Amino acid sequence: MNIAQNPNRSLIRIFCLSLSGLLFVYSTIAVYGLFALETINAAELAVGLLRIALGPLALVAFLRWGWLADPLERQVSLMGACFEADYAELSTKTKTRSIVLVTMLSLLLELVLIRWLASMFPVYSFYKNFTMLACFLGLGAGYAVAERQPCAPALVLPMLALFVGVITLLRYDTGAAYLIFSIGWLSTFDLPVYFLLGASFVICACICYPVGQLCGKLLHSSDSLNAYSLNLGGSILGVIALFVMSLYWLPPAIWFAVTGGIMLLFVLSRDDFLPIGIASFCVLLAVLAWPVQPETQRIYSPYQLLERTAKPDGLMQILSGGSYYQKVYNFADNKRGQESDADRYVRAYYEFPYNFKKTPERVAIVGSGSGNDVATALRMGAAHVDAIEIDPAIAFLGTRYHPERPYDDPRVTLSINDARNFFRTANQQYDLIVYGVLDSHTALSHASNLRVDSYVYTREGIAEAYRLLKPGGVLSISFTLINDALGFKLSKILRDLPGAGKPLAVRVLYDFSRTTAFIARKGQAVTMPDANAFASIGFTDVSDYFAQPYPESAIPTDDWPFFYMVERAYPVTYMIALGMVLLLSYFFVRKTIGFSDPIDRNYLPFFFLGSGFMLVETKAITELGLHLGGTWFVIAAAILLVLVMAFLANLIVTRSARKLAGPAYFGLFASLLVGYGLAISQGQWMFGPPLMQLALSCFVLTIPLFFAGIIFSSLIAEAKINISTAFAYNLMGALFGGVMEYNSMYFGFAFLYLLALGFYSLAWAFSRKSWEFSWKSMSLIRTGQ
């Protein structure tokens, strides 16, 4: 049987091969872990051997696919036939109503997979949009075959349960979370990382494929514009659902329960394979709810997974995604003289900034975390402390478990906010501003490469904080330098501050040998106080080293906020991973859709519209995060705003009898050029009070999406357009646009406007009506008709 004629069999084959590969990796890690044990009892040996046995079984399944192909093919064919028979009996009204729920399911599934994987392995946080691209691939391929092939949504829950189970094994068993990144020579070339990314990319695409297929089928139950309107409504509900779950810090078991519940109640309720769906749903929830580490408290904040454990002294330690994040210390005055040498050193680190500003009246702590810096400020005599922490869950843990109870002190004001937004709206001045050792473990949003602290360490970000210092006020920035380039950047930014003079740079060794504190004073130079005393405890003055010249082009700005990159470049690791994504996407499309049908020129505008939309959406989300604060609810609001703009555009096209695509293209190109001009000038030409500037910025950032929405809706309104095929091209275009978004790492985010302008120009060029669009349309506008 031709693969293109039976894509579901090919889908199962791709899924099983990828899952077998992950199991083989798990078994390999089990072998490594077993031999690494110095002592082992019989029970541990038996369990270890069972784990190891999975490897050969997975390898047999990987290499001898034919043994499993026939029975699986029969089951998948039965699933498709049963669903198609039940689907044919549904009324048109029921199908139309289902568009909202299934579209909500598709978006919720995408967002849940992104969040959950990022909480399991830190690598998914740094390659966060890879999961999004995988979901685009699966949904787009499903849309493409919606009308041509049997749909088997009963596959989704079994595949999801298996994937979640294997990733959970890799994360929590045999120390895989650590070993997968540190096995000998493999880790030198990041091979385990690339394999993990590649296999999960393919598996996520497989999971989303039947959902996209079902969405495509349902879209044909109503006229195109109404179906698109319902599709957008479902997407909005999906974002709202995840927003509510994030608001209450609900765990993944609830995320997947909502997603799987929609699948069971509204998709599989009439399917003969409902028992398989229920069984898979129960397995899925059991895996997610299983207490893999009962001694650890897990909190799924809106940003990341936080794990509360205890240090040997009984005080709290916080992990993020399995990696060390923060420790709590008790340096209360009644503890002096009872501390270990290590604790005395840590106390000296926290109190170091106060050697430059004795008994400060007002202090701001950026990244106040679990409260160590706040407690220090109070002990050092601060009259008032503004504590800024973006993650409410970390602040909660600090409030509840810090032994000095700093957040309960009436002198402390806790702000759950983004640092940039706090400083931009602050109306007081400070004697001392202290940046804690910030090192974000999560991305700003699923659509970009930025971390939540990326805009904190730009030239403009640090300058905003510096402007709030009183004359003689001190700015202290401590950072764990994974490479010295980060130190050169911070030193250069501080040297360029007006009146700051040469900053002081001191190796303080807190948690890491390269942790360095950079100190700048407003209006005067900074010198090392009591150098001999600090040298005796290990502090080293490295100011002259970091005062060396550093390329201006590598300094992070609001347009190029990539502080963690050494220079403007296409990172090799990202380029390898993106090449892998494109290659895997090619093979996935080849095996599921096939290339027997030629590319239809009529649908190419949808591809380029998807690419342009993805770029402009990314720019809008990141820029709104900059202006309003990069908090999770601002990002969620930005995504909702994008969907609402598309919904309004579709509503206008639905109610208008005129041809709107032509004028919309003019509006789109003009708004992109205005947005680009605003971006490269960094808002220097904006005028009016701050609120007016904010409104103008929001308008400029989102109006291109409104015009693009009018064009998209106008094109799908054409009678000869197959809406599911249009969505397939659009999602594939969005995938390509997501890959092209990485150009921002070299050129900056303003460049995305030029890329989008190019893609939208191609969409206009390939539009069937573009050549006649008309002077007639323009004449109607001029005459007011």
PDB file of C-alpha atoms in Angstrom, residues 623-743:
ATOM      1  CA  GLU A 623       7.794  44.428  22.210  1.00  0.00           C
ATOM      2  CA  LEU A 624       4.620  44.497  24.289  1.00  0.00           C
ATOM      3  CA  GLY A 625       6.489  42.515  26.917  1.00  0.00           C
ATOM      4  CA  LEU A 626       9.152  45.223  26.883  1.00  0.00           C
ATOM      5  CA  HIS A 627       6.681  48.119  27.203  1.00  0.00           C
ATOM      6  CA  LEU A 628       4.222  46.538  29.635  1.00  0.00           C
ATOM      7  CA  GLY A 629       6.560  44.155  31.439  1.00  0.00           C
ATOM      8  CA  GLY A 630       7.611  40.649  30.463  1.00  0.00           C
ATOM      9  CA  THR A 631       5.254  39.012  32.942  1.00  0.00           C
ATOM     10  CA  TRP A 632       3.286  35.914  32.055  1.00  0.00           C
ATOM     11  CA  PHE A 633      -0.086  37.657  32.064  1.00  0.00           C
ATOM     12  CA  VAL A 634       1.194  40.429  29.752  1.00  0.00           C
ATOM     13  CA  ILE A 635       2.406  37.770  27.299  1.00  0.00           C
ATOM     14  CA  ALA A 636      -0.933  35.942  27.561  1.00  0.00           C
ATOM     15  CA  ALA A 637      -2.761  39.238  26.985  1.00  0.00           C
ATOM     16  CA  ALA A 638      -0.566  39.932  23.954  1.00  0.00           C
ATOM     17  CA  ILE A 639      -1.418  36.536  22.431  1.00  0.00           C
ATOM     18  CA  LEU A 640      -5.110  37.160  23.100  1.00  0.00           C
ATOM     19  CA  LEU A 641      -4.820  40.583  21.471  1.00  0.00           C
ATOM     20  CA  VAL A 642      -3.323  39.003  18.359  1.00  0.00           C
ATOM     21  CA  LEU A 643      -6.227  36.535  18.141  1.00  0.00           C
ATOM     22  CA  VAL A 644      -8.801  39.260  18.785  1.00  0.00           C
ATOM     23  CA  MET A 645      -7.314  41.374  15.976  1.00  0.00           C
ATOM     24  CA  ALA A 646      -7.672  38.420  13.595  1.00  0.00           C
ATOM     25  CA  PHE A 647     -11.240  37.832  14.820  1.00  0.00           C
ATOM     26  CA  LEU A 648     -12.214  41.478  14.223  1.00  0.00           C
ATOM     27  CA  ALA A 649     -10.638  41.418  10.776  1.00  0.00           C
ATOM     28  CA  ASN A 650     -12.625  38.306   9.876  1.00  0.00           C
ATOM     29  CA  LEU A 651     -15.810  39.925  11.205  1.00  0.00           C
ATOM     30  CA  ILE A 652     -15.288  42.975   8.981  1.00  0.00           C
ATOM     31  CA  VAL A 653     -14.709  40.819   5.901  1.00  0.00           C
ATOM     32  CA  THR A 654     -17.783  38.737   6.728  1.00  0.00           C
ATOM     33  CA  ARG A 655     -20.037  41.804   6.907  1.00  0.00           C
ATOM     34  CA  SER A 656     -18.547  43.712   4.010  1.00  0.00           C
ATOM     35  CA  ALA A 657     -19.599  43.268   0.409  1.00  0.00           C
ATOM     36  CA  ARG A 658     -16.480  45.016  -0.897  1.00  0.00           C
ATOM     37  CA  LYS A 659     -13.161  43.558  -1.950  1.00  0.00           C
ATOM     38  CA  LEU A 660     -10.898  44.486   0.930  1.00  0.00           C
ATOM     39  CA  ALA A 661      -7.711  42.541   0.177  1.00  0.00           C
ATOM     40  CA  GLY A 662      -6.199  45.219  -2.054  1.00  0.00           C
ATOM     41  CA  PRO A 663      -6.539  48.169   0.358  1.00  0.00           C
ATOM     42  CA  ALA A 664      -5.479  45.838   3.224  1.00  0.00           C
ATOM     43  CA  TYR A 665      -2.200  45.088   1.444  1.00  0.00           C
ATOM     44  CA  PHE A 666      -1.483  48.816   1.239  1.00  0.00           C
ATOM     45  CA  GLY A 667      -2.333  49.222   4.920  1.00  0.00           C
ATOM     46  CA  LEU A 668      -0.180  46.211   5.800  1.00  0.00           C
ATOM     47  CA  PHE A 669       2.905  47.443   3.947  1.00  0.00           C
ATOM     48  CA  ALA A 670       2.524  50.974   5.310  1.00  0.00           C
ATOM     49  CA  SER A 671       2.101  49.759   8.916  1.00  0.00           C
ATOM     50  CA  LEU A 672       5.144  47.469   8.619  1.00  0.00           C
ATOM     51  CA  LEU A 673       7.290  50.367   7.400  1.00  0.00           C
ATOM     52  CA  VAL A 674       6.035  52.577  10.244  1.00  0.00           C
ATOM     53  CA  GLY A 675       6.746  49.806  12.732  1.00  0.00           C
ATOM     54  CA  TYR A 676      10.244  49.346  11.344  1.00  0.00           C
ATOM     55  CA  GLY A 677      10.912  53.073  11.580  1.00  0.00           C
ATOM     56  CA  LEU A 678       9.729  53.113  15.188  1.00  0.00           C
ATOM     57  CA  ALA A 679      11.867  50.074  16.010  1.00  0.00           C
ATOM     58  CA  ILE A 680      15.155  51.394  14.561  1.00  0.00           C
ATOM     59  CA  SER A 681      14.636  54.801  16.177  1.00  0.00           C
ATOM     60  CA  GLN A 682      13.849  53.036  19.480  1.00  0.00           C
ATOM     61  CA  GLY A 683      10.813  55.254  19.936  1.00  0.00           C
ATOM     62  CA  GLN A 684      12.732  58.563  19.849  1.00  0.00           C
ATOM     63  CA  TRP A 685      10.140  60.227  17.646  1.00  0.00           C
ATOM     64  CA  MET A 686       7.206  59.248  19.897  1.00  0.00           C
ATOM     65  CA  PHE A 687       5.513  62.118  21.671  1.00  0.00           C
ATOM     66  CA  GLY A 688       3.013  62.900  24.401  1.00  0.00           C
ATOM     67  CA  PRO A 689       2.605  61.566  27.957  1.00  0.00           C
ATOM     68  CA  PRO A 690       3.680  57.978  28.796  1.00  0.00           C
ATOM     69  CA  LEU A 691       0.143  56.588  28.528  1.00  0.00           C
ATOM     70  CA  MET A 692      -0.256  58.047  25.052  1.00  0.00           C
ATOM     71  CA  GLN A 693       3.130  56.663  23.990  1.00  0.00           C
ATOM     72  CA  LEU A 694       2.119  53.225  25.257  1.00  0.00           C
ATOM     73  CA  ALA A 695      -1.183  53.314  23.352  1.00  0.00           C
ATOM     74  CA  LEU A 696       0.596  54.431  20.184  1.00  0.00           C
ATOM     75  CA  SER A 697       3.166  51.667  20.549  1.00  0.00           C
ATOM     76  CA  CYS A 698       0.458  48.996  21.028  1.00  0.00           C
ATOM     77  CA  PHE A 699      -1.367  50.305  17.973  1.00  0.00           C
ATOM     78  CA  VAL A 700       1.743  50.266  15.772  1.00  0.00           C
ATOM     79  CA  LEU A 701       2.673  46.749  16.910  1.00  0.00           C
ATOM     80  CA  THR A 702      -0.727  45.147  16.343  1.00  0.00           C
ATOM     81  CA  ILE A 703      -2.236  46.976  13.373  1.00  0.00           C
ATOM     82  CA  PRO A 704      -0.207  44.913  10.819  1.00  0.00           C
ATOM     83  CA  LEU A 705      -1.873  41.780  12.205  1.00  0.00           C
ATOM     84  CA  PHE A 706      -5.274  43.359  11.669  1.00  0.00           C
ATOM     85  CA  PHE A 707      -4.535  44.081   8.002  1.00  0.00           C
ATOM     86  CA  ALA A 708      -3.018  40.619   7.556  1.00  0.00           C
ATOM     87  CA  GLY A 709      -6.194  39.160   9.065  1.00  0.00           C
ATOM     88  CA  ILE A 710      -8.345  41.015   6.521  1.00  0.00           C
ATOM     89  CA  ILE A 711      -6.193  39.607   3.694  1.00  0.00           C
ATOM     90  CA  PHE A 712      -6.394  36.061   5.055  1.00  0.00           C
ATOM     91  CA  SER A 713     -10.159  36.210   5.513  1.00  0.00           C
ATOM     92  CA  SER A 714     -10.633  37.749   2.063  1.00  0.00           C
ATOM     93  CA  LEU A 715      -8.667  34.936   0.449  1.00  0.00           C
ATOM     94  CA  ILE A 716     -10.495  32.096   2.213  1.00  0.00           C
ATOM     95  CA  ALA A 717     -13.826  33.691   1.227  1.00  0.00           C
ATOM     96  CA  GLU A 718     -13.125  32.810  -2.404  1.00  0.00           C
ATOM     97  CA  ALA A 719     -15.331  29.974  -3.564  1.00  0.00           C
ATOM     98  CA  LYS A 720     -12.530  27.836  -5.020  1.00  0.00           C
ATOM     99  CA  ILE A 721     -10.459  27.793  -1.837  1.00  0.00           C
ATOM    100  CA  ASN A 722     -10.426  24.607   0.271  1.00  0.00           C
ATOM    101  CA  ILE A 723     -10.235  25.958   3.804  1.00  0.00           C
ATOM    102  CA  SER A 724      -8.445  22.981   5.353  1.00  0.00           C
ATOM    103  CA  THR A 725      -5.787  23.102   2.619  1.00  0.00           C
ATOM    104  CA  ALA A 726      -5.446  26.843   3.185  1.00  0.00           C
ATOM    105  CA  PHE A 727      -4.874  26.229   6.899  1.00  0.00           C
ATOM    106  CA  ALA A 728      -2.307  23.542   6.076  1.00  0.00           C
ATOM    107  CA  TYR A 729      -0.298  25.951   3.921  1.00  0.00           C
ATOM    108  CA  ASN A 730      -0.680  28.677   6.533  1.00  0.00           C
ATOM    109  CA  LEU A 731       0.630  26.506   9.383  1.00  0.00           C
ATOM    110  CA  MET A 732       3.540  25.254   7.280  1.00  0.00           C
ATOM    111  CA  GLY A 733       4.322  28.877   6.525  1.00  0.00           C
ATOM    112  CA  ALA A 734       4.166  29.691  10.245  1.00  0.00           C
ATOM    113  CA  LEU A 735       6.642  26.872  10.863  1.00  0.00           C
ATOM    114  CA  PHE A 736       9.009  28.381   8.300  1.00  0.00           C
ATOM    115  CA  GLY A 737       8.484  31.836   9.793  1.00  0.00           C
ATOM    116  CA  GLY A 738       9.362  30.418  13.217  1.00  0.00           C
ATOM    117  CA  VAL A 739      12.649  29.162  11.802  1.00  0.00           C
ATOM    118  CA  MET A 740      13.316  32.538  10.135  1.00  0.00           C
ATOM    119  CA  GLU A 741      12.701  34.283  13.472  1.00  0.00           C
ATOM    120  CA  TYR A 742      16.173  33.135  14.527  1.00  0.00           C
ATOM    121  CA  ASN A 743      17.595  35.812  12.223  1.00  0.00           C
TER     122      ASN A 743
END
